[in-house]
PDB file of C-alpha atoms in Angstrom:
ATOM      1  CA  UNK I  12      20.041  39.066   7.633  1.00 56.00           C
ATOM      2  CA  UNK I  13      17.414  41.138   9.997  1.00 56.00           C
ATOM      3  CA  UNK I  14      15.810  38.976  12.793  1.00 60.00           C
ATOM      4  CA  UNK I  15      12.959  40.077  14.521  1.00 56.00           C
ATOM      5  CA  UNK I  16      11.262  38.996  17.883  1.00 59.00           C
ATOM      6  CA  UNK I  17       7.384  37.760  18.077  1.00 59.00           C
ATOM      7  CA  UNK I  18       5.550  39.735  19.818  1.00 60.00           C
ATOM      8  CA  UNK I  19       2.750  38.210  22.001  1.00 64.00           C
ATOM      9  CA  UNK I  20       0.207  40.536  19.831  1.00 75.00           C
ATOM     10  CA  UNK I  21       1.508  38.357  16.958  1.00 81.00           C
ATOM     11  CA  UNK I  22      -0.763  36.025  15.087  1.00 84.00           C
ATOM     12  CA  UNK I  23      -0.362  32.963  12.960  1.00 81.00           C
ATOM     13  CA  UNK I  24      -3.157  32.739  10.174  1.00 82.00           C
ATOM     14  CA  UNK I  25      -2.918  29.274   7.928  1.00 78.00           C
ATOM     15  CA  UNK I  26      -4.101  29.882   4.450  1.00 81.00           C
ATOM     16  CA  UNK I  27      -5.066  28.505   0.997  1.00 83.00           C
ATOM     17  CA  UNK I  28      -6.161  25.191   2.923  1.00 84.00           C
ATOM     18  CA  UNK I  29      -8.151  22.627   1.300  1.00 91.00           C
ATOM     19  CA  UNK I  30     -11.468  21.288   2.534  1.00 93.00           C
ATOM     20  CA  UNK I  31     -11.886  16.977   2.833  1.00 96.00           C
ATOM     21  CA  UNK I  32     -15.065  16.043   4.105  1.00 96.00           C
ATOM     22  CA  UNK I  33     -14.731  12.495   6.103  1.00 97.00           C
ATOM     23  CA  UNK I  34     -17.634  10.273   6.731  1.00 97.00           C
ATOM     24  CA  UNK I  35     -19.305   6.864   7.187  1.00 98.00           C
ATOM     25  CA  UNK I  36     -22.567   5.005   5.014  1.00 97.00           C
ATOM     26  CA  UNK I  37     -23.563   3.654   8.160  1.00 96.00           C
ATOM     27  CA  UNK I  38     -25.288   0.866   6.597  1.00 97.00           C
ATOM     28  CA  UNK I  39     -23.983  -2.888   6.388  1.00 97.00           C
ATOM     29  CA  UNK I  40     -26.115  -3.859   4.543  1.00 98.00           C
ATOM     30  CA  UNK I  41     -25.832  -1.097   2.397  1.00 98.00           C
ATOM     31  CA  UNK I  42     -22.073  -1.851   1.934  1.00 98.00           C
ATOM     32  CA  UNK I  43     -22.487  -5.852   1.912  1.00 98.00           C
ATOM     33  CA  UNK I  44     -24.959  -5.272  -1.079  1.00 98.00           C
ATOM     34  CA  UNK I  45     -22.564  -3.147  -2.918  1.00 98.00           C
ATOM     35  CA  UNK I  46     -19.549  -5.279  -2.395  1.00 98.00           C
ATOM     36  CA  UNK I  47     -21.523  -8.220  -3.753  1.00 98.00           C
ATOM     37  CA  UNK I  48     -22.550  -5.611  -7.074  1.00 98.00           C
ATOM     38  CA  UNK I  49     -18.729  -4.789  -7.560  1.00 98.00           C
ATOM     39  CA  UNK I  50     -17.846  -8.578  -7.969  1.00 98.00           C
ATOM     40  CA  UNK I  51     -21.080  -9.226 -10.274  1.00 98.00           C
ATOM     41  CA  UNK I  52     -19.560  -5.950 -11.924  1.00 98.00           C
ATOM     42  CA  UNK I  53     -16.142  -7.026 -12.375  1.00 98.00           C
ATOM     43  CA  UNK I  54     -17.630 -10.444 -13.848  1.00 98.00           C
ATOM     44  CA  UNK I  55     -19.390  -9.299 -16.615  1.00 97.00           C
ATOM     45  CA  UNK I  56     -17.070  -6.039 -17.523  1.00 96.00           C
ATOM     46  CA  UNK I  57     -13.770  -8.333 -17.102  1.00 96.00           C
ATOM     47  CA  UNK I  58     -11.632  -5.704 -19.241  1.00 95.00           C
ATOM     48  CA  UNK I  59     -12.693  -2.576 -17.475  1.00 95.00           C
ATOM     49  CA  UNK I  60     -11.018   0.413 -18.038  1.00 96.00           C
ATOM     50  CA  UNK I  61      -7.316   1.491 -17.841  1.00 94.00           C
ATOM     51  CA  UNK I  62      -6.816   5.212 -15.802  1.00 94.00           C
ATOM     52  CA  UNK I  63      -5.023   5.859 -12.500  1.00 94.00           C
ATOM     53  CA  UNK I  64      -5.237   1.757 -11.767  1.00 95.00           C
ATOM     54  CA  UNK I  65      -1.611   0.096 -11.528  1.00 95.00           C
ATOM     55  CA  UNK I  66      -2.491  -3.786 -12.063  1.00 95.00           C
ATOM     56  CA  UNK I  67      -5.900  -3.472 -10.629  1.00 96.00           C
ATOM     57  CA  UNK I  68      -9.380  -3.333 -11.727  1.00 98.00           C
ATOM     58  CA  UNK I  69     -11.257  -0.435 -12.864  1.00 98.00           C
ATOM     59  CA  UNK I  70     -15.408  -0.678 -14.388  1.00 98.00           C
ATOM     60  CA  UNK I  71     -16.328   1.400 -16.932  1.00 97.00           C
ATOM     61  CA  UNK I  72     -19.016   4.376 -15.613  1.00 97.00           C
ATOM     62  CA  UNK I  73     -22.069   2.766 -14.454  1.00 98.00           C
ATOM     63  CA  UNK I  74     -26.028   3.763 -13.786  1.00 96.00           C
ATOM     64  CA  UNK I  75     -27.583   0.975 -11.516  1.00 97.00           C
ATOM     65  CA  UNK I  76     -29.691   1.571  -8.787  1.00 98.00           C
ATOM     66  CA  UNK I  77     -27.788   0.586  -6.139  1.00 98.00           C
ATOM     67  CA  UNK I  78     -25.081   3.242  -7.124  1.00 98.00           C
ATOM     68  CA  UNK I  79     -28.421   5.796  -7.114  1.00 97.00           C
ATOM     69  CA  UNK I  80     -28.967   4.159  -2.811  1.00 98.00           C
ATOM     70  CA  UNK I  81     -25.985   5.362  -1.939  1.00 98.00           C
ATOM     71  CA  UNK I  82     -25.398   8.484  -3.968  1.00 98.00           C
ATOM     72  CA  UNK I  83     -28.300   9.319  -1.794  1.00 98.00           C
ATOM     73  CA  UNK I  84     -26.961   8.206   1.556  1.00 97.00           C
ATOM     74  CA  UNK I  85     -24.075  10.283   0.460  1.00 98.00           C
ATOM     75  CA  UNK I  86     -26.200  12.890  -0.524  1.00 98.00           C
ATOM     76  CA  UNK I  87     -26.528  15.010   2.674  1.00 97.00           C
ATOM     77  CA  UNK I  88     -22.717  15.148   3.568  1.00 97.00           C
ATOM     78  CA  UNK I  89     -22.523  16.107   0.819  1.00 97.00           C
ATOM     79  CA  UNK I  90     -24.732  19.075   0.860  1.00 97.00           C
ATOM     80  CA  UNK I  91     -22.676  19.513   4.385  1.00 97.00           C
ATOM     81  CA  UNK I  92     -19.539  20.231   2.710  1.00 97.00           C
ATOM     82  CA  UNK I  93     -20.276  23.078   0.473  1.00 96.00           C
ATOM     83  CA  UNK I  94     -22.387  24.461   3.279  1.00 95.00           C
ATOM     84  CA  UNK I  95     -18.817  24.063   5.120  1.00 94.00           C
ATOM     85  CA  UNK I  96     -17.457  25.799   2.016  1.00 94.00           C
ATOM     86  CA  UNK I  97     -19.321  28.721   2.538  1.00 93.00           C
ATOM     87  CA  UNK I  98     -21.197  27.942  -1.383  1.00 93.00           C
ATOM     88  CA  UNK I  99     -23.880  30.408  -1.418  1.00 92.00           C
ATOM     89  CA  UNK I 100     -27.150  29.503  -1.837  1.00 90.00           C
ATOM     90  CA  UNK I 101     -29.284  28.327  -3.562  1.00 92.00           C
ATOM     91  CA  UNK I 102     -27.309  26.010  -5.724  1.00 93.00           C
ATOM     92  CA  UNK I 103     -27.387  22.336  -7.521  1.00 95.00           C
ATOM     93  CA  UNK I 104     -25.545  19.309  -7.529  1.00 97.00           C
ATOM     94  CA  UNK I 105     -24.926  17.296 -10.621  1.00 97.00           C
ATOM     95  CA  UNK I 106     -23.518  13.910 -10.463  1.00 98.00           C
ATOM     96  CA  UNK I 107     -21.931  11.867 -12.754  1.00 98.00           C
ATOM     97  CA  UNK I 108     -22.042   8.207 -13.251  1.00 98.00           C
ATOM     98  CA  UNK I 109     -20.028   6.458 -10.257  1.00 98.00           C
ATOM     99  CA  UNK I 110     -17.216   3.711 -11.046  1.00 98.00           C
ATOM    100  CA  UNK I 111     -15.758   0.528  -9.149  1.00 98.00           C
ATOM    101  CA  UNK I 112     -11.936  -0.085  -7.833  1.00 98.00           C
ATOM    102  CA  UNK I 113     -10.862  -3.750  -7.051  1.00 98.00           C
ATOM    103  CA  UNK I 114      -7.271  -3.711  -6.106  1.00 98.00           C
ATOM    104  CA  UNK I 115      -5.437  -6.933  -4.905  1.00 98.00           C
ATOM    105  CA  UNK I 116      -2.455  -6.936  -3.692  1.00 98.00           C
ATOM    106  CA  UNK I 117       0.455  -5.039  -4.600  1.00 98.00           C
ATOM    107  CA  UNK I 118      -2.373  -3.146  -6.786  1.00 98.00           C
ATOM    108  CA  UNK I 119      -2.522   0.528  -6.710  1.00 98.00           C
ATOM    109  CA  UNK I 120      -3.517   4.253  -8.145  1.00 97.00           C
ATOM    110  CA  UNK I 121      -0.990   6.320  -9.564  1.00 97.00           C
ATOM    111  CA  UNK I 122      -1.089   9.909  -8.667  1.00 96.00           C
ATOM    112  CA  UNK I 123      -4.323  12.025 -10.783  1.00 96.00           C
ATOM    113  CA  UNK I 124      -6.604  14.276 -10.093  1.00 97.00           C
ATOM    114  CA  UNK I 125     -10.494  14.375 -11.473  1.00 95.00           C
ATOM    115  CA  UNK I 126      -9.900  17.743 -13.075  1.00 84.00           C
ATOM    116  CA  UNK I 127     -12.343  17.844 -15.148  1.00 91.00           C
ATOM    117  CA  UNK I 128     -15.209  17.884 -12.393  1.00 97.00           C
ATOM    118  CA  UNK I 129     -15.915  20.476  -8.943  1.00 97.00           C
ATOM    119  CA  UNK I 130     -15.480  17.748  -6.928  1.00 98.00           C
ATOM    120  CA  UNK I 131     -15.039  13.695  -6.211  1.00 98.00           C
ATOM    121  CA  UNK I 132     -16.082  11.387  -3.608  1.00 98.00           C
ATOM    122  CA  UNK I 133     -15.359   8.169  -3.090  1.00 98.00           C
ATOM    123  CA  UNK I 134     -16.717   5.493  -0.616  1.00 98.00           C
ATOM    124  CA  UNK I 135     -14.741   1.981   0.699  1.00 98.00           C
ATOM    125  CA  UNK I 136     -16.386  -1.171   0.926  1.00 98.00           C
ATOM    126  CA  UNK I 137     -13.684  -3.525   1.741  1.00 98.00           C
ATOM    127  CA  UNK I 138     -10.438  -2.277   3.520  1.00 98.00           C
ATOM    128  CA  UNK I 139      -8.434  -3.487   6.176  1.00 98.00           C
ATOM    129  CA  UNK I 140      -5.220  -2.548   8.024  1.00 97.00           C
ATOM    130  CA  UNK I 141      -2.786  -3.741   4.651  1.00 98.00           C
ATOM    131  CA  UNK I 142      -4.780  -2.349   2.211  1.00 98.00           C
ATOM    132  CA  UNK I 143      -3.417   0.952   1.765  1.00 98.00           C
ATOM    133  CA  UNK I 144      -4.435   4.767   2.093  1.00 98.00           C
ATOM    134  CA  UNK I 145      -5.374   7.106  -0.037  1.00 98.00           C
ATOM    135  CA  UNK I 146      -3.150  10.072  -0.404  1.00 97.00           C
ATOM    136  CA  UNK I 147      -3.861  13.308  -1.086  1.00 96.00           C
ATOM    137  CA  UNK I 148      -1.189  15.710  -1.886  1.00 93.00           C
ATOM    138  CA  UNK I 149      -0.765  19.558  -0.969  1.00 89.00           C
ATOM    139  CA  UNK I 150      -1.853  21.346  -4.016  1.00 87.00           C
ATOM    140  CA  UNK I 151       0.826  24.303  -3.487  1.00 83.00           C
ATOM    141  CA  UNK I 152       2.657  23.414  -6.969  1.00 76.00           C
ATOM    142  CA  UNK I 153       6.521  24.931  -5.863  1.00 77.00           C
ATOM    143  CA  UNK I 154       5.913  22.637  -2.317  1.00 75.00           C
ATOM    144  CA  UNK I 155       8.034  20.123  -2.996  1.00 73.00           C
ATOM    145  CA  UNK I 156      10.198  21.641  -4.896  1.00 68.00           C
ATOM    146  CA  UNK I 157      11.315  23.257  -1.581  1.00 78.00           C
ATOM    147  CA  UNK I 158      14.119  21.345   0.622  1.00 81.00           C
ATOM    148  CA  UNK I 159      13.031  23.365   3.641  1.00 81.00           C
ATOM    149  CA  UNK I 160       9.583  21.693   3.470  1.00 77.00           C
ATOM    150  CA  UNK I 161      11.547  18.112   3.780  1.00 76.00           C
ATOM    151  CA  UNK I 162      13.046  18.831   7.209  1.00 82.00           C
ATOM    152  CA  UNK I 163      11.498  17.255  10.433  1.00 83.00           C
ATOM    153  CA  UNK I 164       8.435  18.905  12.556  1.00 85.00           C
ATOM    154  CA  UNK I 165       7.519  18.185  15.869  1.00 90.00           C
ATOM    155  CA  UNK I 166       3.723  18.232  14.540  1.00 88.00           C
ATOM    156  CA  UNK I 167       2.547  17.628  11.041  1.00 81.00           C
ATOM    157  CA  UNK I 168      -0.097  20.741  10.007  1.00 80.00           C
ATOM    158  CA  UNK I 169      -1.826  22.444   6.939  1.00 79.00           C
ATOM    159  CA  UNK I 170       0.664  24.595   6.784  1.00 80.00           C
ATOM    160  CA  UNK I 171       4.125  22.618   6.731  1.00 79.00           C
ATOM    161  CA  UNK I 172       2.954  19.339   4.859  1.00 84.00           C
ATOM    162  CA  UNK I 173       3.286  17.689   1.887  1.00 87.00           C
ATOM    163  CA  UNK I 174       0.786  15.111   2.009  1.00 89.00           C
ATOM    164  CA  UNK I 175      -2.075  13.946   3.790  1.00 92.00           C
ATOM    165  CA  UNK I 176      -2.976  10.177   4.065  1.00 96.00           C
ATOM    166  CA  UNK I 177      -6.130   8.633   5.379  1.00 97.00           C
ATOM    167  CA  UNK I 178      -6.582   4.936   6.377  1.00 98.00           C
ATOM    168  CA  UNK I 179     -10.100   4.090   5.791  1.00 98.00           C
ATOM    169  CA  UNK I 180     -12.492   1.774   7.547  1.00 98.00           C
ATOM    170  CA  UNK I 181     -15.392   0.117   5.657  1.00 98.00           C
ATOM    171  CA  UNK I 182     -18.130   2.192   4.642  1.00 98.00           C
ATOM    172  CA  UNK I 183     -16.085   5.387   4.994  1.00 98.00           C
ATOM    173  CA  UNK I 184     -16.401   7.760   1.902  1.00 98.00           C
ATOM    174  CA  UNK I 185     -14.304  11.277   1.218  1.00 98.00           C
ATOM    175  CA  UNK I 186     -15.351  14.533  -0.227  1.00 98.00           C
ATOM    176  CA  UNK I 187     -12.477  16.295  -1.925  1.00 97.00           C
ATOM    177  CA  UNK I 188     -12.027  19.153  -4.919  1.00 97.00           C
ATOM    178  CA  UNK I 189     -11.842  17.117  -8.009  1.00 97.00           C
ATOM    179  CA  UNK I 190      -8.634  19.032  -8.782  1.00 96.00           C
ATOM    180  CA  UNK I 191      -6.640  17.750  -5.695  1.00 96.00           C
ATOM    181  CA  UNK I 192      -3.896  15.204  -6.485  1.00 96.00           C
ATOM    182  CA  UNK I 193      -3.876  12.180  -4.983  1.00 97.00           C
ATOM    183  CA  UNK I 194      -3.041   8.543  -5.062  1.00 98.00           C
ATOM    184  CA  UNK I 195      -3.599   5.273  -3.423  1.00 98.00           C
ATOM    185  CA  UNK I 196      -0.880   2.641  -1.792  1.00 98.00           C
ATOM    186  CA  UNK I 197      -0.249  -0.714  -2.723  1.00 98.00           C
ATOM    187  CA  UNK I 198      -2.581  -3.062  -1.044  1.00 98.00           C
ATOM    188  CA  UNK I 199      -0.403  -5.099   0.900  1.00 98.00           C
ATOM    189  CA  UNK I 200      -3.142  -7.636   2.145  1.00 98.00           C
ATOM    190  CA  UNK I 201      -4.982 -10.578   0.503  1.00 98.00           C
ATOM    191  CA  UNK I 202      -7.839  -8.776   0.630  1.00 98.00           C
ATOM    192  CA  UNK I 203      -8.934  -7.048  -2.355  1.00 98.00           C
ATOM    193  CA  UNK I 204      -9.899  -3.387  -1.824  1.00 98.00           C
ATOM    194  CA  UNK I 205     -13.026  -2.345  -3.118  1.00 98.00           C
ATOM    195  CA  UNK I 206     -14.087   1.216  -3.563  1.00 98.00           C
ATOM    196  CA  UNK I 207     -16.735   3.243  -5.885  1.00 98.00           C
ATOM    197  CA  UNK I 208     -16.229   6.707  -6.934  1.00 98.00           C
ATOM    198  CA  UNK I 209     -17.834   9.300  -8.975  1.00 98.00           C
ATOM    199  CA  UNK I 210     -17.386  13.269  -9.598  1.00 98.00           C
ATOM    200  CA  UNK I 211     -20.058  15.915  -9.064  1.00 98.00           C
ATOM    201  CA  UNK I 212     -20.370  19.687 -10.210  1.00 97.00           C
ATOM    202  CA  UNK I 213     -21.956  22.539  -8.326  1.00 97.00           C
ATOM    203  CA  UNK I 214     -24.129  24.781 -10.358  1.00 95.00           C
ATOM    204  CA  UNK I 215     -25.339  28.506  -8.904  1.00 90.00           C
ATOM    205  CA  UNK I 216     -27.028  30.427 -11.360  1.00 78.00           C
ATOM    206  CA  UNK I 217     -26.007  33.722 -13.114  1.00 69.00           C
ATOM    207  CA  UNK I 218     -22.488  32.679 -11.351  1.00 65.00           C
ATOM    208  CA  UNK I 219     -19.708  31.687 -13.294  1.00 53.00           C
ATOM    209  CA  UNK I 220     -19.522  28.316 -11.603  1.00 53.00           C
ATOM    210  CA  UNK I 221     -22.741  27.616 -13.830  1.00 47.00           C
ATOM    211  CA  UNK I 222     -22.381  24.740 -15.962  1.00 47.00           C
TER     212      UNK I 222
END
């Protein structure tokens, strides 16, 4: 087998990555009013749903107003990450109805993706330290399947992992494709972990992301 030196004219180029907008509501009482709305959900919708939840609680899709507040606070990072997408403009964003998460412990989400929409977001209003991450996995399909890709770096990039987990504090919400798999880790606190999330599409006309 052929080995060949790098030259210092040689350059590295990471490809094919995969945009995750982080950010924070910034508003406590915001997030103290939605908390409160999740319970008051979770009390009169009891059964929920049944998707990616293991054990925990899932609402069915919901229209209130206080989803509508902080779609809007939402709104402009939104806007920031398909401007940091490069989406050409002008174009629309059309969201669908948002749902609640209430995970106790040893509660989870099984690995999914929101395939059917552009992309998801999703905003924590309880967390701590225990209560788990959310993981998002490396959408290269033949990744894992790879034993190379298991061996040990000496720093974790784009490029040579499998996963990406993100520890979130309260209030934080993440931007991601819809068709990115991820999942979420046991809660290992006391705490129940609260989240909302809903799916949006991106509509250019005469494109064929039109919708």
């Amino acid at each position: 087998m052929s080995s060949f030196a790098v030259t210092p004219e040689s350059t590295f180029i990471e490809t094919f990555s995969t945009g995750i907008q982080l950010s924070n509501l910034k508003d406590s009482k915001l997030i103290s009013d939605l908390l409160k709305y999740a319970f008051e959900v979770r009390q009169k919708h009891p059964k929920g749903t049944v998707n990616s939840n293991i054990l925990g609680y899932q609402s069915p899709t919901l229209e209130d107003e206080i989803l509508k507040q902080m779609m809007q606070k939402m709104h402009a990072d939104i806007e920031k990450y398909l401007m940091n997408l490069k989406f050409s403009t002008p174009f629309e964003i059309h969201y669908d109805s948002p749902w609640i998460n209430i995970s106790g412990k040893y509660h989870s989400n099984k690995e999914h993706h929101h395939g059917n929409a552009d992309f998801s977001a999703v905003c924590w209003l309880q967390v701590n330290q225990d209560t788990g991450g959310i993981v998002f996995k490396n959408p290269n399909p033949t990744h894992s399947m790879r034993k190379v890709w298991l061996s040990k770096f000496d720093e974790y990039k784009a490029c040579n992992s499998g996963e990406y987990t993100y520890y979130p504090d309260c209030g934080d919400f993440a931007i991601f494709p819809g068709d990115l798999k991820h999942e979420v880790q046991p809660n290992k606190s006391d705490q129940e972990r609260v989240s909302i999330a809903y799916n949006f599409n991106v509509v250019q006309k005469n494109t064929l992301t039109s919708k």
